[in-house]
XYZ file of C-alpha atoms in Angstrom:
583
model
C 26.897 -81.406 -63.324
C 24.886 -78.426 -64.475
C 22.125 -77.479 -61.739
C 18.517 -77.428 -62.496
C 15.987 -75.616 -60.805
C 11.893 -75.206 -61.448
C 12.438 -71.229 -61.245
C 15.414 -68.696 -61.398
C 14.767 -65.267 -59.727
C 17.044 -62.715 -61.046
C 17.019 -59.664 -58.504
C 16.608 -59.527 -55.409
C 14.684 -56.361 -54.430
C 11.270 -56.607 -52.784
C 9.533 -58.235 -55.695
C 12.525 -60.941 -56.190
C 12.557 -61.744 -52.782
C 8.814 -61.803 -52.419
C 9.025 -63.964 -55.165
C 11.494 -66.549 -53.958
C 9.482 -66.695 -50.107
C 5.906 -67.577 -51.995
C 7.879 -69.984 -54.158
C 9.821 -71.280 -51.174
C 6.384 -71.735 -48.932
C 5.048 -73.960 -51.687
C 8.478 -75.736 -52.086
C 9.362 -75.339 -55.610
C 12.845 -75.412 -55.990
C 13.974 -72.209 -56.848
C 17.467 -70.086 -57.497
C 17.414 -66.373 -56.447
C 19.816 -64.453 -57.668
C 21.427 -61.304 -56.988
C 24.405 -59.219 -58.551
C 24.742 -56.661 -56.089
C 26.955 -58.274 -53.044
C 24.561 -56.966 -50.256
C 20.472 -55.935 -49.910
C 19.874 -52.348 -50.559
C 21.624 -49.714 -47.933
C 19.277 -47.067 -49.283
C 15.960 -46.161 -48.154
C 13.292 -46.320 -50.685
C 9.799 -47.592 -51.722
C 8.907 -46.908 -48.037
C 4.929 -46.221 -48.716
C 4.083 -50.199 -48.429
C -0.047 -50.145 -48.863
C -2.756 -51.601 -46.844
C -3.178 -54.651 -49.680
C 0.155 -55.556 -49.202
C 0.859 -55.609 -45.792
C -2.599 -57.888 -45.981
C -0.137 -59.779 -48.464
C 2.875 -59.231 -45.803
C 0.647 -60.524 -42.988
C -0.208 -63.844 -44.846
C 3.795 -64.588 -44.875
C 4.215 -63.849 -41.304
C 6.585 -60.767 -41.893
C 3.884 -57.909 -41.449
C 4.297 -57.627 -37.485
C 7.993 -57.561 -37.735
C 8.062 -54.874 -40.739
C 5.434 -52.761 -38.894
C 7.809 -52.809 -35.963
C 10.634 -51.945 -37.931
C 9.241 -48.538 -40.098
C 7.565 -47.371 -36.549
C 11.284 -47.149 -35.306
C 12.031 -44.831 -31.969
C 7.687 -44.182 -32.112
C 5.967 -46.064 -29.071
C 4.065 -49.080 -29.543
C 0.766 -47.455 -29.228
C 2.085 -44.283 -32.216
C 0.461 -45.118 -35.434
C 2.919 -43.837 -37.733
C 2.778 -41.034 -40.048
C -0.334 -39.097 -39.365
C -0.524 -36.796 -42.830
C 1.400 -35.059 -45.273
C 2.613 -31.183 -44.658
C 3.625 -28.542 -47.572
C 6.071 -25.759 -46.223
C 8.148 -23.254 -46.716
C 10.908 -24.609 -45.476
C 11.069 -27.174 -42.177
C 11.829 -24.777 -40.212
C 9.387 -21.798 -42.335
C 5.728 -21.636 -42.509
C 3.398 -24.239 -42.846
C 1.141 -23.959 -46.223
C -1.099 -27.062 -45.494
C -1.561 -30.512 -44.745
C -3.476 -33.731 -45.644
C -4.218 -35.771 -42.761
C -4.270 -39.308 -42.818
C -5.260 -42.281 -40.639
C -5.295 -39.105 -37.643
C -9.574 -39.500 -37.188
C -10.951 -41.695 -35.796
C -13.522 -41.831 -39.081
C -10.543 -42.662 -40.979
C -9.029 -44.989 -38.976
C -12.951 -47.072 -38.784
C -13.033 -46.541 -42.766
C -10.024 -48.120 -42.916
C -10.749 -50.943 -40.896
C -13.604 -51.712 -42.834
C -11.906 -52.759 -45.624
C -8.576 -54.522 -44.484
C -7.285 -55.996 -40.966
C -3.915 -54.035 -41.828
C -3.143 -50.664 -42.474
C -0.622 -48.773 -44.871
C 2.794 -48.725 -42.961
C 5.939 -46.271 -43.607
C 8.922 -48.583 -43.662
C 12.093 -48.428 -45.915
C 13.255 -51.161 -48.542
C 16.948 -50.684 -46.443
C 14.477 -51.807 -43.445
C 12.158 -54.525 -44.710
C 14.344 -56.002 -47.889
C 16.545 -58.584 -44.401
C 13.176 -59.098 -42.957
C 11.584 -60.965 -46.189
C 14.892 -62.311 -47.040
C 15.090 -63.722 -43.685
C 12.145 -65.826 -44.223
C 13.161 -66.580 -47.326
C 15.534 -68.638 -45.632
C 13.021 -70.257 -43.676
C 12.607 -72.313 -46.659
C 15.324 -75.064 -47.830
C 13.690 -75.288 -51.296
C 15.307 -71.386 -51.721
C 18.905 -71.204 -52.860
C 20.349 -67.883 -52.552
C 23.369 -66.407 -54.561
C 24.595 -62.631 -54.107
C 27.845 -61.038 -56.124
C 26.307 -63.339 -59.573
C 24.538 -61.594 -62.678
C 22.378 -63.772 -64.416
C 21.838 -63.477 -67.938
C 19.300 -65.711 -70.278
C 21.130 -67.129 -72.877
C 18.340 -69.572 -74.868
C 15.150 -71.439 -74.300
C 13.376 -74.080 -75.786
C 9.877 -75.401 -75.063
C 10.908 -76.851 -71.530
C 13.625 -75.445 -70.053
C 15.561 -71.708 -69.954
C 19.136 -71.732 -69.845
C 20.558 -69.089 -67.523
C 24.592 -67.342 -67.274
C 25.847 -66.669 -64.045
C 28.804 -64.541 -64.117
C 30.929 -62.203 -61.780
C 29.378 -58.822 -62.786
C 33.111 -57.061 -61.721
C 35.195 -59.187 -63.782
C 32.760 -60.627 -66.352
C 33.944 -64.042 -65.864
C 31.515 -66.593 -66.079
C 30.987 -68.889 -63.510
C 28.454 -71.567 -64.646
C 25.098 -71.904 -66.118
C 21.895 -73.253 -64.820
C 18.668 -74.401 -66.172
C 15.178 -73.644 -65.323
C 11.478 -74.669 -66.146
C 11.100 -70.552 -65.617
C 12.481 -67.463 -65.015
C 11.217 -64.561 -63.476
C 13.050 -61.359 -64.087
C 12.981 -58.780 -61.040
C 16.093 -57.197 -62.196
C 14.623 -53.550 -62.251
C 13.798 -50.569 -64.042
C 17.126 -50.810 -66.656
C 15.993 -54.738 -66.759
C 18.939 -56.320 -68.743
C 16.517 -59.780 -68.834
C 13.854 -57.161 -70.904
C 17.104 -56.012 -73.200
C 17.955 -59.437 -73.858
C 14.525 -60.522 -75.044
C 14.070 -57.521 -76.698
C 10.979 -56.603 -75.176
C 10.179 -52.857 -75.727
C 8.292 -49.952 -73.537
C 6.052 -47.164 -73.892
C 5.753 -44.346 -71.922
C 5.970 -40.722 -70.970
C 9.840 -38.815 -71.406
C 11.421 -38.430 -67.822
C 10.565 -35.553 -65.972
C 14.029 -34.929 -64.916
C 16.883 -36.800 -62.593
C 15.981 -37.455 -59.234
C 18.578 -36.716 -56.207
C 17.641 -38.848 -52.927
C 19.640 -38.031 -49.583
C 20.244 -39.900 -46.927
C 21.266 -37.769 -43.849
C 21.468 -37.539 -40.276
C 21.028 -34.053 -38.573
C 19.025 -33.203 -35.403
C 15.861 -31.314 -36.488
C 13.917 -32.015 -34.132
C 13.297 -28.746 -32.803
C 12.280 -27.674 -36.748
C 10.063 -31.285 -36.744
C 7.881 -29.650 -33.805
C 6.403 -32.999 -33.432
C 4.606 -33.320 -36.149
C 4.890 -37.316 -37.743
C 3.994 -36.543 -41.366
C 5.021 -38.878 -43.965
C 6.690 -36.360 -46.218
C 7.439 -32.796 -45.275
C 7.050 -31.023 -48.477
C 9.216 -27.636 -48.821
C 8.891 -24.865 -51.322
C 11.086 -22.369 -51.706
C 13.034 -20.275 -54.276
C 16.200 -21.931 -53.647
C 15.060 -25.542 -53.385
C 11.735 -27.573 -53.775
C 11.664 -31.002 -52.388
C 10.878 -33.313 -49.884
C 11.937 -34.441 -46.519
C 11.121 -37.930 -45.136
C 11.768 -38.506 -41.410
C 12.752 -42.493 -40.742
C 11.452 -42.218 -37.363
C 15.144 -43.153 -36.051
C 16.451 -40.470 -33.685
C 18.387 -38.221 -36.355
C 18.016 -40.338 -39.563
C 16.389 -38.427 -42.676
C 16.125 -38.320 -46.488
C 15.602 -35.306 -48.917
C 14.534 -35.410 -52.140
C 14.783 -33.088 -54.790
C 14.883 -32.381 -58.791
C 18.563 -31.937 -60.185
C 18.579 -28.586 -62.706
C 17.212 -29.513 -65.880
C 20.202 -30.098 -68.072
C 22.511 -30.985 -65.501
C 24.529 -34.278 -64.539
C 23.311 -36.005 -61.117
C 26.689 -36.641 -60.884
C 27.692 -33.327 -60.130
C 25.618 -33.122 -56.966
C 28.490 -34.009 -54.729
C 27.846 -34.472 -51.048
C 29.079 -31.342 -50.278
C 26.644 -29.396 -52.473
C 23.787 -31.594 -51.101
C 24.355 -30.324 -47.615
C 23.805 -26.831 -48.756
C 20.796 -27.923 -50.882
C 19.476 -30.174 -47.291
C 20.589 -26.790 -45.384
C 18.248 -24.590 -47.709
C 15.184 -27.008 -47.238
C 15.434 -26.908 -43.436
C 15.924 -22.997 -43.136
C 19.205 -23.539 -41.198
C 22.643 -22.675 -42.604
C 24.231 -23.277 -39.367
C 22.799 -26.920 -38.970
C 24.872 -29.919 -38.736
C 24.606 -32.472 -41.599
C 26.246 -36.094 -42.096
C 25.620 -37.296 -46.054
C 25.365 -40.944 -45.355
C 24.267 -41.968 -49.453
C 23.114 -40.564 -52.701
C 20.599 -42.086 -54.571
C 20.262 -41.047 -58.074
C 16.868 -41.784 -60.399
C 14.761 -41.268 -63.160
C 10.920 -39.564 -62.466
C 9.374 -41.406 -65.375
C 6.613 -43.678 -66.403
C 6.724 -46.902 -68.990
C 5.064 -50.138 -69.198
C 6.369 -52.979 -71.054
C 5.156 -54.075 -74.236
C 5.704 -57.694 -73.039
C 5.761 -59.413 -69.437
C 5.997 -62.971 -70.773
C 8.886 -64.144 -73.674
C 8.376 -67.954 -73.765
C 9.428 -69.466 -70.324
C 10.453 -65.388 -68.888
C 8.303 -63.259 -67.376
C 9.052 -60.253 -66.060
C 7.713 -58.822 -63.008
C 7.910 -55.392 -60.576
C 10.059 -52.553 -62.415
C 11.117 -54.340 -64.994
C 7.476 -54.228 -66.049
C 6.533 -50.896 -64.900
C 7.595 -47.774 -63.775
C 5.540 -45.010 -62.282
C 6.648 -41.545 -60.964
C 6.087 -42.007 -56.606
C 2.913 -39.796 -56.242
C 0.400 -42.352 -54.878
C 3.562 -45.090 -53.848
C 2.169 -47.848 -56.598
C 5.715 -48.784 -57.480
C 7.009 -51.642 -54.874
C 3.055 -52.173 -54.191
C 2.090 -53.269 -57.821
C 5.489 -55.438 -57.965
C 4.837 -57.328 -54.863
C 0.955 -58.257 -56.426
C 2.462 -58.463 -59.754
C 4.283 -61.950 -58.166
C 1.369 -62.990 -55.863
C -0.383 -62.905 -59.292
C 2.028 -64.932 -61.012
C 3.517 -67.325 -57.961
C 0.320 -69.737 -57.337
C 0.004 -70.061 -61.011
C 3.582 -71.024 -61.902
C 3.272 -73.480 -58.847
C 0.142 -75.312 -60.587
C 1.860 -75.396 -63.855
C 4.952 -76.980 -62.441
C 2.715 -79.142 -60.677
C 0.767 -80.215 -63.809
C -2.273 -79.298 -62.332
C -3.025 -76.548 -64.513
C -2.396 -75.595 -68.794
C 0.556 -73.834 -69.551
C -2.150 -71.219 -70.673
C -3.000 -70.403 -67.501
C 0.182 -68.187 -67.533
C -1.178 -66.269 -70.148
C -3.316 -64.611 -67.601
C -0.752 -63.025 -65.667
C -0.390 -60.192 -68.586
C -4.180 -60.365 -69.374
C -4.552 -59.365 -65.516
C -1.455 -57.344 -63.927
C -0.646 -54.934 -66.954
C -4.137 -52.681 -67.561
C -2.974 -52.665 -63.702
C 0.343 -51.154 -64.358
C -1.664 -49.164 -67.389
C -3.847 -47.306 -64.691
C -1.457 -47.227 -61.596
C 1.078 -45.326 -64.477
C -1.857 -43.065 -65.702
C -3.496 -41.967 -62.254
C 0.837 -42.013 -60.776
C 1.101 -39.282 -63.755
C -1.571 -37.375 -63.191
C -0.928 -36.975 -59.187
C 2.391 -35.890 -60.436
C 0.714 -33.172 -62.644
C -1.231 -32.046 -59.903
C 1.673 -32.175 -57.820
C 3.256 -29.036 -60.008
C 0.062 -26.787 -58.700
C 2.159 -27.152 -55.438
C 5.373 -25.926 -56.647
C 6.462 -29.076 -57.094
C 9.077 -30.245 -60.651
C 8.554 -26.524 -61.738
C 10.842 -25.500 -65.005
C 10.755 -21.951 -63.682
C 10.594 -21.063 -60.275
C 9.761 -16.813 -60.234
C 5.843 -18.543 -59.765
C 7.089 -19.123 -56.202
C 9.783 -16.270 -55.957
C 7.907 -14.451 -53.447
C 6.759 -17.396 -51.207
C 8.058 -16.137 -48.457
C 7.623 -12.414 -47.920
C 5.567 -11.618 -44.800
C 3.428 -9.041 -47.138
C 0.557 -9.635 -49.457
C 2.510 -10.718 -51.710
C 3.585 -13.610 -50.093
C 0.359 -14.347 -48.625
C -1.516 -14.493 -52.150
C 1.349 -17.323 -53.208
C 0.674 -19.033 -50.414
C -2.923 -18.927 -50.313
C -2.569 -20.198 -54.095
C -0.481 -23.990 -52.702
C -2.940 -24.250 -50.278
C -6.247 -24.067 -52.211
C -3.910 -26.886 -54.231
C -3.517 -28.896 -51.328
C -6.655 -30.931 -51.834
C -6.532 -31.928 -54.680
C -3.537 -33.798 -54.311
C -5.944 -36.023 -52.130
C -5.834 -39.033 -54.235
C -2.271 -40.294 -54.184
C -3.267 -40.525 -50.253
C -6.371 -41.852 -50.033
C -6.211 -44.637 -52.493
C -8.281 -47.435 -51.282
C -10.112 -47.884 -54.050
C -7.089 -48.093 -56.507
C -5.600 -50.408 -54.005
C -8.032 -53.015 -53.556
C -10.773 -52.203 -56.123
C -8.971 -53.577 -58.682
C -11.551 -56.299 -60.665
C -9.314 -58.739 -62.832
C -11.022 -60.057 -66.040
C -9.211 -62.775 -68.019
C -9.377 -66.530 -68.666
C -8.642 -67.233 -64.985
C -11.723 -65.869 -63.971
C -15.128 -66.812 -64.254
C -17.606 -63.915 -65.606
C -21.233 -64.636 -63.791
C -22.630 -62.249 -65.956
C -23.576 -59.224 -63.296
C -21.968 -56.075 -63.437
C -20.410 -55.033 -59.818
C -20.552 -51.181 -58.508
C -17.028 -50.170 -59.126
C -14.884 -48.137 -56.587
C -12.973 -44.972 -57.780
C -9.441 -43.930 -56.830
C -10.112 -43.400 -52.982
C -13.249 -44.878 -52.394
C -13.285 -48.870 -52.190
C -16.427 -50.591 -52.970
C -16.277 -54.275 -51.907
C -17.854 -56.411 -54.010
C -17.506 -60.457 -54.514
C -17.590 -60.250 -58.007
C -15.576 -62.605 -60.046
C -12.027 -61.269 -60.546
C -12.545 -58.665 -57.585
C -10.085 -58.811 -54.293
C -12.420 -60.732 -51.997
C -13.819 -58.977 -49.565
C -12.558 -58.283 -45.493
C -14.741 -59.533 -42.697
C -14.026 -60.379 -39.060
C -15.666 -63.773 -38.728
C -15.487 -65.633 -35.051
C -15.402 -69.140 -34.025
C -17.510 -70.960 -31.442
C -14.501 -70.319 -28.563
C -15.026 -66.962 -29.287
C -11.748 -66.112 -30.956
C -11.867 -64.177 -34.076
C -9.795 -63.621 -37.346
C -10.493 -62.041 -40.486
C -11.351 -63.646 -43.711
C -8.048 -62.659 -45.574
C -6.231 -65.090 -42.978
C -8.150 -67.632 -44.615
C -6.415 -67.395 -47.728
C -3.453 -68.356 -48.102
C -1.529 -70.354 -50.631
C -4.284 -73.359 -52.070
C -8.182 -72.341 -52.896
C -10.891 -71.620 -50.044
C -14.490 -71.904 -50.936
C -17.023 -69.489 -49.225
C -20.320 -70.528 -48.054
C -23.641 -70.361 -45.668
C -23.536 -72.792 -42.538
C -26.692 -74.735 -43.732
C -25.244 -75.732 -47.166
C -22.518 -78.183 -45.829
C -22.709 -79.471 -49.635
C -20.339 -77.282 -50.799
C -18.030 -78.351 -48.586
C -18.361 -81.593 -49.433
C -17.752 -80.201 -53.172
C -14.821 -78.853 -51.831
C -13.262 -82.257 -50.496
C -14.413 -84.284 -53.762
C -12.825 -82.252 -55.935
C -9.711 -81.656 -54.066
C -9.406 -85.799 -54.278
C -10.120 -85.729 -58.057
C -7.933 -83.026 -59.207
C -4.976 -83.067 -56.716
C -5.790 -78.587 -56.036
C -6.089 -77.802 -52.959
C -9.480 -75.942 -52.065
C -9.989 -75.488 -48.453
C -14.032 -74.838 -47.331
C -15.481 -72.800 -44.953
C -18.735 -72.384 -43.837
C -20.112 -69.257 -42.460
C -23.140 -68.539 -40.229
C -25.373 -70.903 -38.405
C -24.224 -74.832 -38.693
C -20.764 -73.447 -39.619
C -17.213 -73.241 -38.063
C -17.025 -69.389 -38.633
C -20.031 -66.989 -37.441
C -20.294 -63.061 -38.412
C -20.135 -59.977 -36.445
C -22.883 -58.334 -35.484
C -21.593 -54.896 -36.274
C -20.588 -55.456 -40.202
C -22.528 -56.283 -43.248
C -23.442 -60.433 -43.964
C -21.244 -62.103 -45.251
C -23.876 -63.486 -48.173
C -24.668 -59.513 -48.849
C -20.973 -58.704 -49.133
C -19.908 -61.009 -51.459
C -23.249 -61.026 -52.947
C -24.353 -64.602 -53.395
C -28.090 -66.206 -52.266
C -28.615 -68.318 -49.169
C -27.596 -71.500 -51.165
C -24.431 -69.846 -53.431
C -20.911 -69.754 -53.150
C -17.719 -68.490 -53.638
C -14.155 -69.884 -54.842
C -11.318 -67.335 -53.749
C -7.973 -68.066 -55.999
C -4.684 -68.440 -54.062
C -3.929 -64.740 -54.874
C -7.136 -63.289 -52.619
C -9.274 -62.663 -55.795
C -12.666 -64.059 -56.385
C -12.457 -66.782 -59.771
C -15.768 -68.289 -59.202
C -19.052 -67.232 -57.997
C -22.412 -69.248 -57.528
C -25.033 -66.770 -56.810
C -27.791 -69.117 -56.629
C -26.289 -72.427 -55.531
C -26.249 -75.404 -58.068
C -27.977 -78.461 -58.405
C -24.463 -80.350 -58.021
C -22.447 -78.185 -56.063
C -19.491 -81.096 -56.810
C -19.950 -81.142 -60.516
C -20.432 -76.993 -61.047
C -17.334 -76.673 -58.793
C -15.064 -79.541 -60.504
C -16.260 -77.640 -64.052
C -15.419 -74.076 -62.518
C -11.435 -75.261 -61.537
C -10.844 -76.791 -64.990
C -12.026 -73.604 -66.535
C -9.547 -71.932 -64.488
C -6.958 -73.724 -64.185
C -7.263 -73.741 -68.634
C -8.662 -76.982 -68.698
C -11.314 -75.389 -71.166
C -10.472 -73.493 -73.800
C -11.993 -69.784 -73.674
C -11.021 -66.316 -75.460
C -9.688 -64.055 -72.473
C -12.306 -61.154 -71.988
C -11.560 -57.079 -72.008
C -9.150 -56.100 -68.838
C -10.269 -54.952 -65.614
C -13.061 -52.845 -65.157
C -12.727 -49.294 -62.568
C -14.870 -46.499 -62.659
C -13.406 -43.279 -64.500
């Protein structure tokens, strides 16, 4: 008998697997499926943002994550503590960008999330999230199988599972929906004939993965990259924070075959970054890729939508690759799960394009121009006599120098992104425009607002035993409704409605004659998310504001049963421009 699922996963990198685990908490009965026989042995993507670990903490994975990127560090180290541009490891240090090392940036931070960015490697974090994917029995798992979509019709996908080494097939299965993680060279996107558009490559990417003891060229200094620029070799190092374990990446020639960049000549290239011919070096892999940018045309063909790279691709200056793929699902997962459910219009998928791609649109743009900026550092430079004298102790030397380092920062941005991370304002037909127009954040600074489509704003809110938590543990995977303590009513809204429609909405009350109460050191909670004594606010099961009462309603019960069939596609509307960010 042919198997039948609700939703096939094909890939399981860090957005297939965080797809299956949200799909798996809200038991939908899902197939994830992986060619490769294993998770990824390589470390990559290992820049995982403040948002998501916010989305990592929700599933119960961020602790154990954290604990696994801070490696050999005490528990009391907070990671990396900036970014350094050299020399060479072992040469003279240009500059630095510090980050998270104050204490004013650590209490900036804080102010807008409960988490905070975390260097960890997919090789790291990829058995943690697939370990909780196995928490959940409605998750079947299947490595060594390629899965190709062979047809669809209007309630059901048909999907090939073969052995990818001897292209025999093994069986098919059928779906309500697919959701292709399969990657950058997506073969679901080739099938369906869904183009890209985008910038030409930059050139071929060489990762390393080494082990060498360089600590005594470290000096004890945790940056997140060590950046090197030399003559002979311009890359970066990344230190995994285990004992000996590094990577180093680098630009192949232009015109020449990654392939040819054998182990043995990647020692000498490793050797040439660290300043130490003599050094020891163990090659444990070689990761070859593509510094490039696209977006697809497409992220929905019928019943297949496509999600992380096979929807986007940015070059890694600023780390939006993983970070946008991981939201790209926890966009998409609540909405499949109402859909299934029939709690919501088949429309209401619709918004997952409207919403995540001018995402992947920006993330690309801003990506491209930190990598352009990147070049005023010696960095992917077609010619390298800018740089030849780098080195010399004379004036010479010093004047190329001094040049990287008035560079330095500028290259700020891909850093200190909070407002790209969380400023983000969806507008589509899943959110409900109240008309006002919200003071938008730029690239690093985040400007929380409670406007509708926004990420809803952090707060620390306490209960009457005195314990505290912050509002993002609140949200979760149904809708929570915001409100004062004196206006019980919309509470009562909540409840009604939840009885009437079957969707979950989960009310909270904050202040006097609530549960929840607010710090005395942070702004109020009705001034933060911007709403009147008597108003409210409906946060969607993806942390984002759909619904906002500033002024309360006559009927709190009817306004919010009319504001969940609006957007849930209950009402038909025409989907609005896409988000809105400051230039």
């Amino acid at each position: 008998m042919q198997e039948t699922y609700d939703v096939v996963v094909i890939g399981a990198g860090p957005v297939g697997l965080a797809t299956a685990l949200q799909l798996g908490r809200r038991g939908v009965a899902t197939l994830l499926v992986e060619r490769r026989d294993t998770l990824s042995h390589h470390p990559k993507a290992g820049g995982i943002h403040a948002r998501t670990m916010e989305i990592f903490r929700q599933w119960g994975v961020a602790d154990a994550i954290r604990e696994a990127g801070r490696g050999v560090l005490p528990p009391s180290a907070s990671g990396p503590t900036g970014f350094g541009w050299m020399t060479r490891l072992s040469g003279t240090e240009i500059g630095r960008i510090s980050f998270g090392a104050s204490a004013e940036d650590r209490a900036r931070f804080a102010r807008h999330s409960p988490e905070f960015a975390c260097g960890c490697g997919q090789d790291l974090y990829e058995p943690i999230l697939l370990a909780e994917v196995h928490n959940h029995p409605a998750v079947t798992v299947r490595f060594g199988l390629r899965a190709t979509v062979v047809e669809q019709d209007d309630v059901s996908v048909l999907v090939a599972l073969d052995d990818p080494g001897a292209d025999t097939l093994i069986g098919t299965v059928r779906a309500r929906y697919v959701v292709a993680c399969d990657g950058v060279r997506s073969p679901t996107r080739r099938t369906l004939g869904i183009g890209e558009q985008g910038e030409p490559a930059f050139g071929n990417s060489i990762n390393v993965r080494f082990r060498a003891d360089l600590e005594r060229h470290r000096g004890g200094r945790r940056y997140g990259l060590f950046w090197v620029i030399n003559p002979e070799t311009q890359g970066a190092f990344g230190w995994r924070r285990r004992q000996n374990e590094w990577t180093y990446n680098f630009e192949a020639a232009p015109g020449e075959d990654p392939a040819t960049y054998t182990a043995e000549r990647c020692v000498e290239i490793v050797r040439q970054g660290i300043g130490d011919p003599d050094i020891e070096v163990d090659i444990v892999s070689i990761l070859h890729w593509k510094h490039d940018q696209a977006v697809s045309d497409s992220w929905r063909a019928g019943r297949v939508f496509l999600a992380g790279d096979s929807a986007h691709r940015f070059p890694p200056h600023g780390g939006f690759g993983m970070n946008s793929g991981v939201q790209d699902s926890v966009n998409l997962v609540w909405k499949l799960q109402l859909v299934l459910q029939g709690l919501a219009d088949e429309s209401l998928l619709d918004s997952y394009q409207e919403e995540r791609k001018p995402v992947a649109l920006f993330n690309g743009e801003q990506c491209l121009l930190n990598t352009k900026r990147m070049e005023e550092t010696g960095w992917l430079l077609p010619d390298a006599t800018s740089i030849a004298q780098i080195e010399d102790p004379g004036p010479a030397g010093q004047a190329v120098r001094d040049r990287i380092a008035a560079a330095i920062p500028r290259q700020r941005e891909q850093f200190y992104s909070h407002g790209q991370q969380f400023g983000t304002i969806y507008a589509s037909r899943a959110v409900i425009d109240d008309g006002t127009e919200p003071e938008l954040s730029t690239i690093s600074e985040y400007r929380m607002t409670g406007q509708p489509g926004a990420r809803a704003p952090h707060l620390w809110l306490s209960a009457a035993d005195g314990s505290e938590i912050p509002t993002i543990d609140l949200f979760y995977d149904g809708f929570v409704l915001l409100h004062r303590g004196d206006h019980q009513e919309w509470s009562a809204a909540a409840r009604a409605v939840t009885r009437a429609t079957g969707v979950l909405i989960d009310g909270h009350a904050i202040g006097p004659g609530g549960r929840w109460f607010e710090r005395n050191d942070q702004p109020r909670f009705a001034d933060l998310y911007g709403i009147e004594t008597s108003g409210a606010v409906l946060v969607r099961p993806d942390g984002h504001v759909g619904y906002r009462s500033v002024k309360g309603e006559p009927d709190p019960t009817v306004a919010l049963a009319d504001a969940v069939r609006r957007l849930l596609g209950k009402h038909s509307r025409q989907a609005p421009s896409p988000i809105r960010r400051k230039a």
